Short mmCIF file of C-alpha atoms in Angstrom, two decimals:
data_model
loop_
_atom_site.label_atom_id
_atom_site.label_comp_id
_atom_site.label_asym_id
_atom_site.label_seq_id
_atom_site.Cartn_x
_atom_site.Cartn_y
_atom_site.Cartn_z
CA GLN A 1016 15.99 8.66 -6.24
CA VAL A 1017 15.19 5.80 -3.90
CA GLN A 1018 14.74 2.43 -5.55
CA LEU A 1019 13.69 -0.92 -4.16
CA GLN A 1020 15.02 -4.10 -5.75
CA GLN A 1021 13.44 -7.36 -4.68
CA TRP A 1022 14.21 -10.98 -5.36
CA GLY A 1023 13.40 -14.50 -4.21
CA ALA A 1024 12.19 -17.92 -5.29
CA GLY A 1025 9.24 -17.78 -7.65
CA LEU A 1026 8.01 -21.39 -7.52
CA LEU A 1027 7.29 -23.25 -4.30
CA LYS A 1028 5.64 -26.49 -3.30
CA PRO A 1029 2.90 -26.60 -0.65
CA SER A 1030 4.27 -26.56 2.92
CA GLU A 1031 7.53 -24.87 1.87
CA THR A 1032 8.68 -21.48 3.15
CA LEU A 1033 8.49 -18.41 0.93
CA SER A 1034 11.57 -16.21 1.20
CA LEU A 1035 11.96 -12.76 -0.40
CA THR A 1036 14.46 -9.94 0.09
CA CYS A 1037 14.19 -6.25 -0.76
CA ALA A 1038 17.21 -3.96 -1.04
CA VAL A 1039 16.99 -0.18 -0.62
CA TYR A 1040 19.17 1.91 -2.92
CA GLY A 1041 19.70 5.65 -2.95
CA GLY A 1042 18.18 6.64 0.34
CA SER A 1043 18.18 6.35 4.11
CA PHE A 1044 16.96 3.21 5.76
CA SER A 1045 16.04 4.82 9.05
CA GLY A 1046 12.91 6.82 9.72
CA TYR A 1047 10.66 4.68 7.54
CA TYR A 1048 8.47 1.60 7.75
CA TRP A 1049 9.40 -1.14 5.29
CA SER A 1050 6.42 -3.20 4.20
CA TRP A 1051 5.53 -6.31 2.28
CA ILE A 1052 2.26 -6.36 0.32
CA ARG A 1053 0.83 -9.09 -1.89
CA GLN A 1054 -1.75 -9.30 -4.65
CA PRO A 1055 -3.32 -12.64 -5.65
CA PRO A 1056 -4.16 -13.00 -9.34
CA GLY A 1057 -7.11 -10.77 -10.24
CA LYS A 1058 -7.54 -9.56 -6.67
CA GLY A 1059 -6.71 -6.54 -4.54
CA LEU A 1060 -3.75 -5.55 -2.40
CA GLU A 1061 -3.16 -7.21 0.97
CA TRP A 1062 -0.71 -5.83 3.50
CA ILE A 1063 1.47 -8.56 5.01
CA GLY A 1064 3.55 -6.66 7.56
CA GLU A 1065 6.23 -4.04 8.18
CA ILE A 1066 9.50 -3.44 9.96
CA ASN A 1067 11.44 -0.31 10.89
CA HIS A 1068 15.20 0.20 10.99
CA SER A 1069 15.41 -0.85 14.63
CA GLY A 1070 13.64 -4.14 13.92
CA SER A 1071 10.22 -3.35 15.37
CA THR A 1072 7.55 -5.25 13.45
CA ASN A 1073 3.80 -5.17 12.85
CA TYR A 1074 2.00 -7.98 11.07
CA ASN A 1075 -1.39 -8.53 9.46
CA PRO A 1076 -3.30 -10.48 12.12
CA SER A 1077 -4.56 -12.94 9.49
CA LEU A 1078 -0.99 -13.95 8.54
CA LYS A 1079 0.87 -13.30 11.79
CA SER A 1080 1.34 -16.94 12.75
CA ARG A 1081 3.25 -17.67 9.52
CA VAL A 1082 5.12 -14.42 8.85
CA THR A 1083 8.57 -13.22 9.86
CA ILE A 1084 9.99 -9.93 8.61
CA SER A 1085 13.60 -9.13 9.41
CA VAL A 1086 16.05 -6.35 8.63
CA ASP A 1087 19.77 -6.15 7.86
CA THR A 1088 20.67 -2.49 8.26
CA SER A 1089 24.31 -3.13 7.27
CA LYS A 1090 23.07 -4.03 3.79
CA ASN A 1091 19.96 -1.77 3.70
CA GLN A 1092 17.85 -4.85 3.15
CA PHE A 1093 14.72 -6.34 4.67
CA SER A 1094 13.29 -9.80 4.16
CA LEU A 1095 10.04 -11.73 4.28
CA LYS A 1096 9.54 -15.34 5.28
CA LEU A 1097 6.11 -16.96 5.00
CA SER A 1098 5.94 -20.52 6.24
CA SER A 1099 3.72 -23.45 5.31
CA VAL A 1100 2.59 -21.95 2.01
CA THR A 1101 -0.46 -23.19 0.12
CA ALA A 1102 -1.95 -22.37 -3.26
CA ALA A 1103 -3.76 -19.46 -1.56
CA ASP A 1104 -0.38 -17.76 -1.12
CA THR A 1105 0.12 -17.56 -4.88
CA ALA A 1106 0.45 -13.84 -5.61
CA VAL A 1107 2.64 -11.00 -6.75
CA TYR A 1108 4.61 -9.83 -3.70
CA TYR A 1109 5.72 -6.20 -3.42
CA CYS A 1110 8.04 -4.43 -1.03
CA ALA A 1111 7.38 -0.76 -0.28
CA ARG A 1112 8.59 2.17 1.82
CA GLY A 1113 6.07 3.63 4.26
CA LEU A 1114 5.94 6.95 6.06
CA SER A 1115 3.77 7.85 9.01
CA GLY A 1116 3.34 10.94 11.15
CA GLY A 1117 1.14 13.75 12.37
CA GLY A 1118 -0.89 15.45 9.65
CA GLY A 1119 -2.30 18.28 11.68
CA TYR A 1120 -5.78 19.59 12.34
CA SER A 1121 -8.63 19.63 9.85
CA GLY A 1122 -11.29 21.64 11.56
CA TYR A 1123 -11.46 20.36 15.14
CA ASP A 1124 -10.14 16.90 14.29
CA TYR A 1125 -6.49 15.88 14.40
CA TYR A 1126 -5.35 13.57 11.63
CA TYR A 1127 -2.33 11.39 11.11
CA TYR A 1128 -0.93 10.30 7.76
CA TYR A 1129 0.42 7.05 6.41
CA TYR A 1130 1.44 6.32 2.86
CA MET A 1131 3.77 4.15 0.77
CA ASP A 1132 5.73 6.28 -1.66
CA VAL A 1133 8.23 3.86 -3.19
CA TRP A 1134 7.43 0.35 -4.38
CA GLY A 1135 9.43 -2.53 -5.75
CA LYS A 1136 8.52 -3.99 -9.14
CA GLY A 1137 6.99 -7.10 -7.62
CA THR A 1138 7.91 -10.77 -7.55
CA THR A 1139 5.49 -13.43 -8.78
CA VAL A 1140 5.33 -16.38 -6.41
CA THR A 1141 3.47 -19.51 -7.45
CA VAL A 1142 2.70 -22.35 -5.06
CA SER A 1143 2.01 -25.59 -6.87
CA SER A 1144 2.70 -29.25 -6.35
CA SER B 1468 -9.40 -4.54 12.85
CA SER B 1469 -10.67 -1.76 10.63
CA GLU B 1470 -11.58 -2.28 6.99
CA LEU B 1471 -11.75 0.12 4.06
CA THR B 1472 -14.67 -0.14 1.63
CA GLN B 1473 -14.59 0.97 -2.00
CA ASP B 1474 -17.06 0.65 -4.85
CA PRO B 1475 -15.79 -2.15 -7.14
CA ALA B 1476 -16.21 -0.19 -10.37
CA VAL B 1477 -16.81 3.36 -11.56
CA SER B 1478 -16.98 4.82 -15.07
CA VAL B 1479 -16.51 8.35 -16.37
CA ALA B 1480 -16.78 10.01 -19.76
CA LEU B 1481 -13.58 11.36 -21.19
CA GLY B 1482 -12.93 14.85 -19.86
CA GLN B 1483 -15.53 14.64 -17.10
CA THR B 1484 -15.05 14.56 -13.34
CA VAL B 1485 -15.19 11.39 -11.27
CA ARG B 1486 -15.06 10.78 -7.53
CA ILE B 1487 -13.88 7.50 -6.03
CA THR B 1488 -14.75 6.98 -2.38
CA CYS B 1489 -13.32 4.97 0.49
CA GLN B 1490 -15.05 4.37 3.83
CA GLY B 1491 -13.69 3.08 7.10
CA ASP B 1492 -13.36 3.86 10.78
CA SER B 1493 -9.59 4.37 10.52
CA LEU B 1494 -10.27 7.38 8.26
CA ARG B 1495 -11.62 9.30 11.23
CA SER B 1496 -8.01 9.69 12.42
CA TYR B 1497 -5.85 8.93 9.38
CA TYR B 1498 -5.82 10.62 6.01
CA ALA B 1499 -6.25 8.07 3.23
CA SER B 1500 -3.53 7.61 0.70
CA TRP B 1501 -4.46 6.66 -2.86
CA TYR B 1502 -2.69 4.43 -5.38
CA GLN B 1503 -3.15 3.94 -9.11
CA GLN B 1504 -2.38 0.52 -10.53
CA LYS B 1505 -2.34 -0.34 -14.22
CA PRO B 1506 -2.26 -3.95 -15.46
CA GLY B 1507 1.04 -5.69 -14.86
CA GLN B 1508 2.51 -2.74 -12.94
CA ALA B 1509 3.23 -1.93 -9.33
CA PRO B 1510 0.93 0.56 -7.59
CA VAL B 1511 1.84 4.24 -7.83
CA LEU B 1512 1.08 6.75 -5.08
CA VAL B 1513 -1.14 9.57 -6.41
CA ILE B 1514 -2.46 11.30 -3.27
CA TYR B 1515 -1.22 11.38 0.34
CA GLY B 1516 -1.89 13.39 3.46
CA LYS B 1517 -4.58 16.05 3.48
CA ASN B 1518 -4.33 16.58 -0.30
CA ASN B 1519 -0.77 16.17 -1.56
CA ARG B 1520 0.47 14.90 -4.90
CA PRO B 1521 3.90 13.32 -5.39
CA SER B 1522 6.10 14.86 -8.03
CA GLY B 1523 4.91 13.91 -11.51
CA ILE B 1524 1.26 13.32 -10.61
CA PRO B 1525 -1.04 15.62 -12.63
CA ASP B 1526 -3.01 18.25 -10.74
CA ARG B 1527 -6.29 16.81 -12.01
CA PHE B 1528 -5.92 14.34 -9.10
CA SER B 1529 -7.08 15.63 -5.72
CA GLY B 1530 -8.10 14.20 -2.36
CA SER B 1531 -10.53 15.12 0.39
CA SER B 1532 -11.84 13.68 3.62
CA SER B 1533 -14.94 13.99 5.80
CA GLY B 1534 -15.77 11.85 8.79
CA ASN B 1535 -15.14 8.20 7.91
CA THR B 1536 -15.04 8.83 4.15
CA ALA B 1537 -12.13 9.78 1.93
CA SER B 1538 -12.47 10.71 -1.73
CA LEU B 1539 -10.19 10.78 -4.73
CA THR B 1540 -11.39 13.17 -7.43
CA ILE B 1541 -10.14 13.22 -11.00
CA THR B 1542 -11.15 16.48 -12.68
CA GLY B 1543 -11.12 16.09 -16.45
CA ALA B 1544 -10.42 12.37 -16.65
CA GLN B 1545 -8.04 11.24 -19.40
CA ALA B 1546 -7.82 7.91 -21.18
CA GLU B 1547 -4.56 7.15 -19.36
CA ASP B 1548 -6.37 7.41 -16.00
CA GLU B 1549 -8.15 4.12 -16.67
CA ALA B 1550 -6.77 1.88 -13.93
CA ASP B 1551 -7.49 0.31 -10.55
CA TYR B 1552 -7.41 2.69 -7.60
CA TYR B 1553 -6.77 1.64 -4.00
CA CYS B 1554 -7.11 3.60 -0.77
CA ASN B 1555 -4.93 2.85 2.23
CA SER B 1556 -4.39 3.97 5.79
CA ARG B 1557 -2.94 2.81 9.06
CA ASP B 1558 -5.32 1.25 11.58
CA SER B 1559 -4.46 1.90 15.21
CA SER B 1560 -7.68 0.53 16.71
CA GLY B 1561 -6.24 -2.78 17.89
CA ASN B 1562 -3.42 -3.73 20.23
CA HIS B 1563 -0.91 -3.42 17.42
CA PRO B 1564 -1.05 -0.91 14.58
CA ASN B 1565 -1.44 -2.35 11.14
CA VAL B 1566 -2.08 -1.18 7.62
CA VAL B 1567 -5.27 -1.64 5.60
CA PHE B 1568 -6.15 -1.36 1.93
CA GLY B 1569 -9.54 -0.88 0.33
CA GLY B 1570 -10.71 -3.56 -2.07
CA GLY B 1571 -9.99 -1.34 -5.06
CA THR B 1572 -12.09 0.53 -7.63
CA LYS B 1573 -11.76 -0.22 -11.33
CA LEU B 1574 -12.08 3.06 -13.22
CA THR B 1575 -13.24 2.92 -16.83
CA VAL B 1576 -12.89 6.02 -19.00
CA LEU B 1577 -15.54 5.98 -21.72
#
């Protein structure tokens, strides 16, 4: 049973850098996309970015200038850094495992699939002066 | 980039059937995945692919897709199904693929 355990600083001051790490236990690190997602209080889910085992990344265009996601395959861990935080970055941050591939034809249309099947418990990050 | 649109809130009588919809251009080429989130908990995957349920998800949950719209159907809704539901897919329309979530639908079971 794959489990994700995440940790990092929970209280930051404006302009500081948010830093979180997620460790993968009980499963392979390769063949998946490893994502960070956040949820501001009372709001919906926002995808931050992802990395695969070889270090290839994709980021949410709205956060790209401040986000760095890195991987340490020797430890089965991946990390998030978000620079120059403000109160708007206050949220619960989740790590998750993503899978993507060809889903086959439905009628005449070919579909792909993407889903996140394993999630961390979440880390509450508060930005306040 | 593509967006996914969901109705903010839906209600259903106990034991009845409810459909939660998600619209977006990315759904013309990607199956939506669906997540259930209860207060204070991490999201849980309930439907993925064409219409697949992870182990442990009751068979009253099902998914379907047509054009740019994906649907999550709960047949015989139970009190424990009251939660927020989010759809999700990859968006490959731009220069770099990214991932999008719908705004979420709050389901109330009456």
